[in-house]
Amino acid sequence: METYYTSTNGLGKAIIFVYEKDDLFEVIKTLKFISKLLCLKLDYDVDFDENEISVPVTDYYEFKTLQRKLNDHCKVA
């Protein structure tokens, strides 16, 4: 699993890339867990063709927090 931060017109986005299509479901499950853990609704878009998930984030610091939580709780990381 790899995570990247990108920003377009001031709107940040976390890109989560996995190597296996089955791993997408594990990341989705972890995102739902993190959402409950932080009491925050996380929106995300899944691209099954590219094996990636994009999550809108406010800024780079929110991206780093999400990245740490994924690394702590996701089996794919």
PDB file of N, CA and C in Angstrom:
ATOM      1  N   MET A   1       0.843  -1.167   0.000  1.00  0.00           N
ATOM      2  CA  MET A   1       0.000   0.000   0.000  1.00  0.00           C
ATOM      3  C   MET A   1       0.892   1.234   0.000  1.00  0.00           C
ATOM      4  N   GLU A   2       0.525   2.208  -0.800  1.00  0.00           N
ATOM      5  CA  GLU A   2       1.238   3.467  -0.863  1.00  0.00           C
ATOM      6  C   GLU A   2       0.228   4.594  -0.711  1.00  0.00           C
ATOM      7  N   THR A   3       0.628   5.664  -0.033  1.00  0.00           N
ATOM      8  CA  THR A   3      -0.251   6.820   0.127  1.00  0.00           C
ATOM      9  C   THR A   3       0.457   8.065  -0.385  1.00  0.00           C
ATOM     10  N   TYR A   4      -0.301   8.900  -1.070  1.00  0.00           N
ATOM     11  CA  TYR A   4       0.227  10.130  -1.647  1.00  0.00           C
ATOM     12  C   TYR A   4      -0.705  11.282  -1.307  1.00  0.00           C
ATOM     13  N   TYR A   5      -0.148  12.483  -1.247  1.00  0.00           N
ATOM     14  CA  TYR A   5      -0.941  13.688  -1.044  1.00  0.00           C
ATOM     15  C   TYR A   5      -0.877  14.513  -2.322  1.00  0.00           C
ATOM     16  N   THR A   6      -2.018  15.022  -2.745  1.00  0.00           N
ATOM     17  CA  THR A   6      -2.068  15.906  -3.894  1.00  0.00           C
ATOM     18  C   THR A   6      -3.016  17.048  -3.579  1.00  0.00           C
ATOM     19  N   SER A   7      -2.777  18.183  -4.199  1.00  0.00           N
ATOM     20  CA  SER A   7      -3.620  19.345  -3.968  1.00  0.00           C
ATOM     21  C   SER A   7      -3.910  20.009  -5.304  1.00  0.00           C
ATOM     22  N   THR A   8      -5.194  20.295  -5.547  1.00  0.00           N
ATOM     23  CA  THR A   8      -5.615  20.963  -6.761  1.00  0.00           C
ATOM     24  C   THR A   8      -6.517  22.127  -6.377  1.00  0.00           C
ATOM     25  N   ASN A   9      -6.123  23.330  -6.769  1.00  0.00           N
ATOM     26  CA  ASN A   9      -6.895  24.538  -6.451  1.00  0.00           C
ATOM     27  C   ASN A   9      -7.193  24.643  -4.960  1.00  0.00           C
ATOM     28  N   GLY A  10      -6.231  24.284  -4.121  1.00  0.00           N
ATOM     29  CA  GLY A  10      -6.391  24.396  -2.676  1.00  0.00           C
ATOM     30  C   GLY A  10      -7.169  23.265  -2.026  1.00  0.00           C
ATOM     31  N   LEU A  11      -7.628  22.297  -2.802  1.00  0.00           N
ATOM     32  CA  LEU A  11      -8.364  21.154  -2.264  1.00  0.00           C
ATOM     33  C   LEU A  11      -7.421  19.957  -2.182  1.00  0.00           C
ATOM     34  N   GLY A  12      -7.186  19.475  -0.963  1.00  0.00           N
ATOM     35  CA  GLY A  12      -6.277  18.358  -0.769  1.00  0.00           C
ATOM     36  C   GLY A  12      -6.961  17.021  -0.967  1.00  0.00           C
ATOM     37  N   LYS A  13      -6.146  16.050  -1.327  1.00  0.00           N
ATOM     38  CA  LYS A  13      -6.670  14.703  -1.538  1.00  0.00           C
ATOM     39  C   LYS A  13      -5.598  13.690  -1.189  1.00  0.00           C
ATOM     40  N   ALA A  14      -6.001  12.667  -0.439  1.00  0.00           N
ATOM     41  CA  ALA A  14      -5.121  11.541  -0.140  1.00  0.00           C
ATOM     42  C   ALA A  14      -5.413  10.444  -1.152  1.00  0.00           C
ATOM     43  N   ILE A  15      -4.382   9.958  -1.780  1.00  0.00           N
ATOM     44  CA  ILE A  15      -4.507   8.854  -2.736  1.00  0.00           C
ATOM     45  C   ILE A  15      -3.897   7.626  -2.087  1.00  0.00           C
ATOM     46  N   ILE A  16      -4.690   6.569  -1.988  1.00  0.00           N
ATOM     47  CA  ILE A  16      -4.234   5.308  -1.403  1.00  0.00           C
ATOM     48  C   ILE A  16      -4.199   4.276  -2.523  1.00  0.00           C
ATOM     49  N   PHE A  17      -3.016   3.787  -2.814  1.00  0.00           N
ATOM     50  CA  PHE A  17      -2.832   2.810  -3.893  1.00  0.00           C
ATOM     51  C   PHE A  17      -2.483   1.464  -3.287  1.00  0.00           C
ATOM     52  N   VAL A  18      -3.154   0.414  -3.760  1.00  0.00           N
ATOM     53  CA  VAL A  18      -2.835  -0.954  -3.333  1.00  0.00           C
ATOM     54  C   VAL A  18      -2.467  -1.776  -4.557  1.00  0.00           C
ATOM     55  N   TYR A  19      -1.686  -2.817  -4.347  1.00  0.00           N
ATOM     56  CA  TYR A  19      -1.203  -3.633  -5.459  1.00  0.00           C
ATOM     57  C   TYR A  19      -2.197  -4.708  -5.873  1.00  0.00           C
ATOM     58  N   GLU A  20      -2.984  -5.199  -4.932  1.00  0.00           N
ATOM     59  CA  GLU A  20      -3.963  -6.246  -5.212  1.00  0.00           C
ATOM     60  C   GLU A  20      -5.373  -5.696  -5.061  1.00  0.00           C
ATOM     61  N   LYS A  21      -6.246  -6.047  -5.975  1.00  0.00           N
ATOM     62  CA  LYS A  21      -7.624  -5.565  -5.943  1.00  0.00           C
ATOM     63  C   LYS A  21      -8.339  -5.960  -4.651  1.00  0.00           C
ATOM     64  N   ASP A  22      -8.044  -7.143  -4.134  1.00  0.00           N
ATOM     65  CA  ASP A  22      -8.676  -7.596  -2.889  1.00  0.00           C
ATOM     66  C   ASP A  22      -8.298  -6.709  -1.697  1.00  0.00           C
ATOM     67  N   ASP A  23      -7.135  -6.087  -1.767  1.00  0.00           N
ATOM     68  CA  ASP A  23      -6.690  -5.217  -0.680  1.00  0.00           C
ATOM     69  C   ASP A  23      -7.526  -3.948  -0.579  1.00  0.00           C
ATOM     70  N   LEU A  24      -8.199  -3.573  -1.661  1.00  0.00           N
ATOM     71  CA  LEU A  24      -9.077  -2.393  -1.620  1.00  0.00           C
ATOM     72  C   LEU A  24     -10.142  -2.549  -0.543  1.00  0.00           C
ATOM     73  N   PHE A  25     -10.687  -3.740  -0.420  1.00  0.00           N
ATOM     74  CA  PHE A  25     -11.749  -3.975   0.556  1.00  0.00           C
ATOM     75  C   PHE A  25     -11.219  -3.878   1.993  1.00  0.00           C
ATOM     76  N   GLU A  26      -9.987  -4.300   2.198  1.00  0.00           N
ATOM     77  CA  GLU A  26      -9.370  -4.177   3.520  1.00  0.00           C
ATOM     78  C   GLU A  26      -9.156  -2.696   3.875  1.00  0.00           C
ATOM     79  N   VAL A  27      -8.738  -1.902   2.899  1.00  0.00           N
ATOM     80  CA  VAL A  27      -8.537  -0.470   3.138  1.00  0.00           C
ATOM     81  C   VAL A  27      -9.880   0.206   3.404  1.00  0.00           C
ATOM     82  N   ILE A  28     -10.906  -0.161   2.664  1.00  0.00           N
ATOM     83  CA  ILE A  28     -12.247   0.402   2.885  1.00  0.00           C
ATOM     84  C   ILE A  28     -12.734   0.071   4.287  1.00  0.00           C
ATOM     85  N   LYS A  29     -12.525  -1.165   4.698  1.00  0.00           N
ATOM     86  CA  LYS A  29     -12.918  -1.580   6.051  1.00  0.00           C
ATOM     87  C   LYS A  29     -12.173  -0.747   7.098  1.00  0.00           C
ATOM     88  N   THR A  30     -10.898  -0.497   6.868  1.00  0.00           N
ATOM     89  CA  THR A  30     -10.098   0.303   7.794  1.00  0.00           C
ATOM     90  C   THR A  30     -10.547   1.760   7.796  1.00  0.00           C
ATOM     91  N   LEU A  31     -10.893   2.299   6.634  1.00  0.00           N
ATOM     92  CA  LEU A  31     -11.394   3.676   6.580  1.00  0.00           C
ATOM     93  C   LEU A  31     -12.690   3.821   7.374  1.00  0.00           C
ATOM     94  N   LYS A  32     -13.547   2.817   7.292  1.00  0.00           N
ATOM     95  CA  LYS A  32     -14.787   2.843   8.082  1.00  0.00           C
ATOM     96  C   LYS A  32     -14.469   2.797   9.573  1.00  0.00           C
ATOM     97  N   PHE A  33     -13.493   1.991   9.955  1.00  0.00           N
ATOM     98  CA  PHE A  33     -13.081   1.909  11.357  1.00  0.00           C
ATOM     99  C   PHE A  33     -12.514   3.252  11.829  1.00  0.00           C
ATOM    100  N   ILE A  34     -11.654   3.865  11.031  1.00  0.00           N
ATOM    101  CA  ILE A  34     -11.064   5.160  11.383  1.00  0.00           C
ATOM    102  C   ILE A  34     -12.152   6.221  11.499  1.00  0.00           C
ATOM    103  N   SER A  35     -13.129   6.155  10.626  1.00  0.00           N
ATOM    104  CA  SER A  35     -14.247   7.099  10.672  1.00  0.00           C
ATOM    105  C   SER A  35     -14.978   7.002  12.007  1.00  0.00           C
ATOM    106  N   LYS A  36     -15.221   5.781  12.467  1.00  0.00           N
ATOM    107  CA  LYS A  36     -15.876   5.579  13.771  1.00  0.00           C
ATOM    108  C   LYS A  36     -14.953   5.996  14.907  1.00  0.00           C
ATOM    109  N   LEU A  37     -13.679   5.689  14.793  1.00  0.00           N
ATOM    110  CA  LEU A  37     -12.702   6.008  15.826  1.00  0.00           C
ATOM    111  C   LEU A  37     -12.596   7.519  16.048  1.00  0.00           C
ATOM    112  N   LEU A  38     -12.596   8.277  14.956  1.00  0.00           N
ATOM    113  CA  LEU A  38     -12.447   9.731  15.046  1.00  0.00           C
ATOM    114  C   LEU A  38     -13.784  10.473  15.114  1.00  0.00           C
ATOM    115  N   CYS A  39     -14.887   9.718  15.058  1.00  0.00           N
ATOM    116  CA  CYS A  39     -16.224  10.333  15.023  1.00  0.00           C
ATOM    117  C   CYS A  39     -16.305  11.365  13.904  1.00  0.00           C
ATOM    118  N   LEU A  40     -15.839  10.962  12.740  1.00  0.00           N
ATOM    119  CA  LEU A  40     -15.759  11.843  11.582  1.00  0.00           C
ATOM    120  C   LEU A  40     -16.148  11.053  10.342  1.00  0.00           C
ATOM    121  N   LYS A  41     -17.077  11.581   9.566  1.00  0.00           N
ATOM    122  CA  LYS A  41     -17.474  10.883   8.346  1.00  0.00           C
ATOM    123  C   LYS A  41     -16.414  11.107   7.271  1.00  0.00           C
ATOM    124  N   LEU A  42     -15.821  10.031   6.820  1.00  0.00           N
ATOM    125  CA  LEU A  42     -14.831  10.101   5.751  1.00  0.00           C
ATOM    126  C   LEU A  42     -15.492   9.764   4.420  1.00  0.00           C
ATOM    127  N   ASP A  43     -15.396  10.674   3.482  1.00  0.00           N
ATOM    128  CA  ASP A  43     -15.854  10.394   2.129  1.00  0.00           C
ATOM    129  C   ASP A  43     -14.671   9.840   1.345  1.00  0.00           C
ATOM    130  N   TYR A  44     -14.952   8.931   0.456  1.00  0.00           N
ATOM    131  CA  TYR A  44     -13.888   8.393  -0.378  1.00  0.00           C
ATOM    132  C   TYR A  44     -14.471   7.863  -1.669  1.00  0.00           C
ATOM    133  N   ASP A  45     -13.646   7.871  -2.702  1.00  0.00           N
ATOM    134  CA  ASP A  45     -14.010   7.330  -4.007  1.00  0.00           C
ATOM    135  C   ASP A  45     -13.080   6.172  -4.306  1.00  0.00           C
ATOM    136  N   VAL A  46     -13.650   5.079  -4.779  1.00  0.00           N
ATOM    137  CA  VAL A  46     -12.871   3.876  -5.081  1.00  0.00           C
ATOM    138  C   VAL A  46     -12.796   3.706  -6.595  1.00  0.00           C
ATOM    139  N   ASP A  47     -11.592   3.539  -7.093  1.00  0.00           N
ATOM    140  CA  ASP A  47     -11.368   3.263  -8.512  1.00  0.00           C
ATOM    141  C   ASP A  47     -10.841   1.837  -8.607  1.00  0.00           C
ATOM    142  N   PHE A  48     -11.732   0.902  -8.931  1.00  0.00           N
ATOM    143  CA  PHE A  48     -11.354  -0.509  -8.983  1.00  0.00           C
ATOM    144  C   PHE A  48     -10.424  -0.813 -10.156  1.00  0.00           C
ATOM    145  N   ASP A  49     -10.490  -0.006 -11.214  1.00  0.00           N
ATOM    146  CA  ASP A  49      -9.606  -0.239 -12.362  1.00  0.00           C
ATOM    147  C   ASP A  49      -8.155   0.120 -12.049  1.00  0.00           C
ATOM    148  N   GLU A  50      -7.964   1.163 -11.251  1.00  0.00           N
ATOM    149  CA  GLU A  50      -6.615   1.628 -10.924  1.00  0.00           C
ATOM    150  C   GLU A  50      -6.129   1.141  -9.555  1.00  0.00           C
ATOM    151  N   ASN A  51      -6.964   0.393  -8.830  1.00  0.00           N
ATOM    152  CA  ASN A  51      -6.632  -0.100  -7.484  1.00  0.00           C
ATOM    153  C   ASN A  51      -6.280   1.040  -6.531  1.00  0.00           C
ATOM    154  N   GLU A  52      -7.093   2.103  -6.574  1.00  0.00           N
ATOM    155  CA  GLU A  52      -6.810   3.212  -5.684  1.00  0.00           C
ATOM    156  C   GLU A  52      -8.072   3.817  -5.099  1.00  0.00           C
ATOM    157  N   ILE A  53      -7.881   4.444  -3.958  1.00  0.00           N
ATOM    158  CA  ILE A  53      -8.960   5.115  -3.237  1.00  0.00           C
ATOM    159  C   ILE A  53      -8.516   6.553  -3.024  1.00  0.00           C
ATOM    160  N   SER A  54      -9.395   7.513  -3.289  1.00  0.00           N
ATOM    161  CA  SER A  54      -9.076   8.913  -3.021  1.00  0.00           C
ATOM    162  C   SER A  54      -9.978   9.420  -1.904  1.00  0.00           C
ATOM    163  N   VAL A  55      -9.357  10.108  -0.959  1.00  0.00           N
ATOM    164  CA  VAL A  55     -10.053  10.633   0.208  1.00  0.00           C
ATOM    165  C   VAL A  55      -9.790  12.139   0.269  1.00  0.00           C
ATOM    166  N   PRO A  56     -10.844  12.982   0.209  1.00  0.00           N
ATOM    167  CA  PRO A  56     -10.616  14.421   0.353  1.00  0.00           C
ATOM    168  C   PRO A  56     -10.123  14.744   1.767  1.00  0.00           C
ATOM    169  N   VAL A  57      -9.092  15.592   1.855  1.00  0.00           N
ATOM    170  CA  VAL A  57      -8.552  16.030   3.137  1.00  0.00           C
ATOM    171  C   VAL A  57      -8.433  17.551   3.117  1.00  0.00           C
ATOM    172  N   THR A  58      -8.465  18.146   4.299  1.00  0.00           N
ATOM    173  CA  THR A  58      -8.401  19.596   4.408  1.00  0.00           C
ATOM    174  C   THR A  58      -7.018  20.137   4.048  1.00  0.00           C
ATOM    175  N   ASP A  59      -5.991  19.476   4.561  1.00  0.00           N
ATOM    176  CA  ASP A  59      -4.625  19.935   4.316  1.00  0.00           C
ATOM    177  C   ASP A  59      -3.644  18.776   4.496  1.00  0.00           C
ATOM    178  N   TYR A  60      -2.365  19.097   4.379  1.00  0.00           N
ATOM    179  CA  TYR A  60      -1.329  18.079   4.474  1.00  0.00           C
ATOM    180  C   TYR A  60      -1.302  17.420   5.854  1.00  0.00           C
ATOM    181  N   TYR A  61      -1.599  18.190   6.889  1.00  0.00           N
ATOM    182  CA  TYR A  61      -1.574  17.646   8.251  1.00  0.00           C
ATOM    183  C   TYR A  61      -2.693  16.617   8.467  1.00  0.00           C
ATOM    184  N   GLU A  62      -3.841  16.863   7.878  1.00  0.00           N
ATOM    185  CA  GLU A  62      -4.922  15.868   7.952  1.00  0.00           C
ATOM    186  C   GLU A  62      -4.536  14.616   7.172  1.00  0.00           C
ATOM    187  N   PHE A  63      -3.848  14.800   6.054  1.00  0.00           N
ATOM    188  CA  PHE A  63      -3.345  13.668   5.282  1.00  0.00           C
ATOM    189  C   PHE A  63      -2.383  12.833   6.123  1.00  0.00           C
ATOM    190  N   LYS A  64      -1.439  13.488   6.827  1.00  0.00           N
ATOM    191  CA  LYS A  64      -0.464  12.766   7.641  1.00  0.00           C
ATOM    192  C   LYS A  64      -1.153  11.995   8.766  1.00  0.00           C
ATOM    193  N   THR A  65      -2.203  12.583   9.357  1.00  0.00           N
ATOM    194  CA  THR A  65      -2.958  11.886  10.400  1.00  0.00           C
ATOM    195  C   THR A  65      -3.639  10.655   9.826  1.00  0.00           C
ATOM    196  N   LEU A  66      -4.276  10.804   8.673  1.00  0.00           N
ATOM    197  CA  LEU A  66      -4.928   9.672   8.017  1.00  0.00           C
ATOM    198  C   LEU A  66      -3.906   8.602   7.656  1.00  0.00           C
ATOM    199  N   GLN A  67      -2.769   9.017   7.152  1.00  0.00           N
ATOM    200  CA  GLN A  67      -1.717   8.077   6.778  1.00  0.00           C
ATOM    201  C   GLN A  67      -1.233   7.275   7.991  1.00  0.00           C
ATOM    202  N   ARG A  68      -1.025   7.948   9.125  1.00  0.00           N
ATOM    203  CA  ARG A  68      -0.591   7.254  10.345  1.00  0.00           C
ATOM    204  C   ARG A  68      -1.650   6.275  10.831  1.00  0.00           C
ATOM    205  N   LYS A  69      -2.922   6.688  10.796  1.00  0.00           N
ATOM    206  CA  LYS A  69      -4.006   5.803  11.244  1.00  0.00           C
ATOM    207  C   LYS A  69      -4.100   4.581  10.334  1.00  0.00           C
ATOM    208  N   LEU A  70      -3.935   4.784   9.033  1.00  0.00           N
ATOM    209  CA  LEU A  70      -3.963   3.636   8.108  1.00  0.00           C
ATOM    210  C   LEU A  70      -2.809   2.687   8.412  1.00  0.00           C
ATOM    211  N   ASN A  71      -1.619   3.240   8.626  1.00  0.00           N
ATOM    212  CA  ASN A  71      -0.460   2.400   8.921  1.00  0.00           C
ATOM    213  C   ASN A  71      -0.623   1.653  10.242  1.00  0.00           C
ATOM    214  N   ASP A  72      -1.308   2.266  11.202  1.00  0.00           N
ATOM    215  CA  ASP A  72      -1.517   1.627  12.508  1.00  0.00           C
ATOM    216  C   ASP A  72      -2.568   0.529  12.477  1.00  0.00           C
ATOM    217  N   HIS A  73      -3.616   0.693  11.662  1.00  0.00           N
ATOM    218  CA  HIS A  73      -4.785  -0.178  11.758  1.00  0.00           C
ATOM    219  C   HIS A  73      -5.057  -1.060  10.529  1.00  0.00           C
ATOM    220  N   CYS A  74      -4.396  -0.806   9.424  1.00  0.00           N
ATOM    221  CA  CYS A  74      -4.701  -1.566   8.206  1.00  0.00           C
ATOM    222  C   CYS A  74      -3.725  -2.724   8.039  1.00  0.00           C
ATOM    223  N   LYS A  75      -4.259  -3.908   7.809  1.00  0.00           N
ATOM    224  CA  LYS A  75      -3.428  -5.102   7.625  1.00  0.00           C
ATOM    225  C   LYS A  75      -2.592  -5.036   6.348  1.00  0.00           C
ATOM    226  N   VAL A  76      -3.051  -4.276   5.364  1.00  0.00           N
ATOM    227  CA  VAL A  76      -2.350  -4.175   4.091  1.00  0.00           C
ATOM    228  C   VAL A  76      -1.075  -3.338   4.230  1.00  0.00           C
ATOM    229  N   ALA A  77      -1.093  -2.376   5.151  1.00  0.00           N
ATOM    230  CA  ALA A  77       0.066  -1.489   5.328  1.00  0.00           C
ATOM    231  C   ALA A  77       1.217  -2.305   5.836  1.00  0.00           C
TER     232      ALA A  77
END
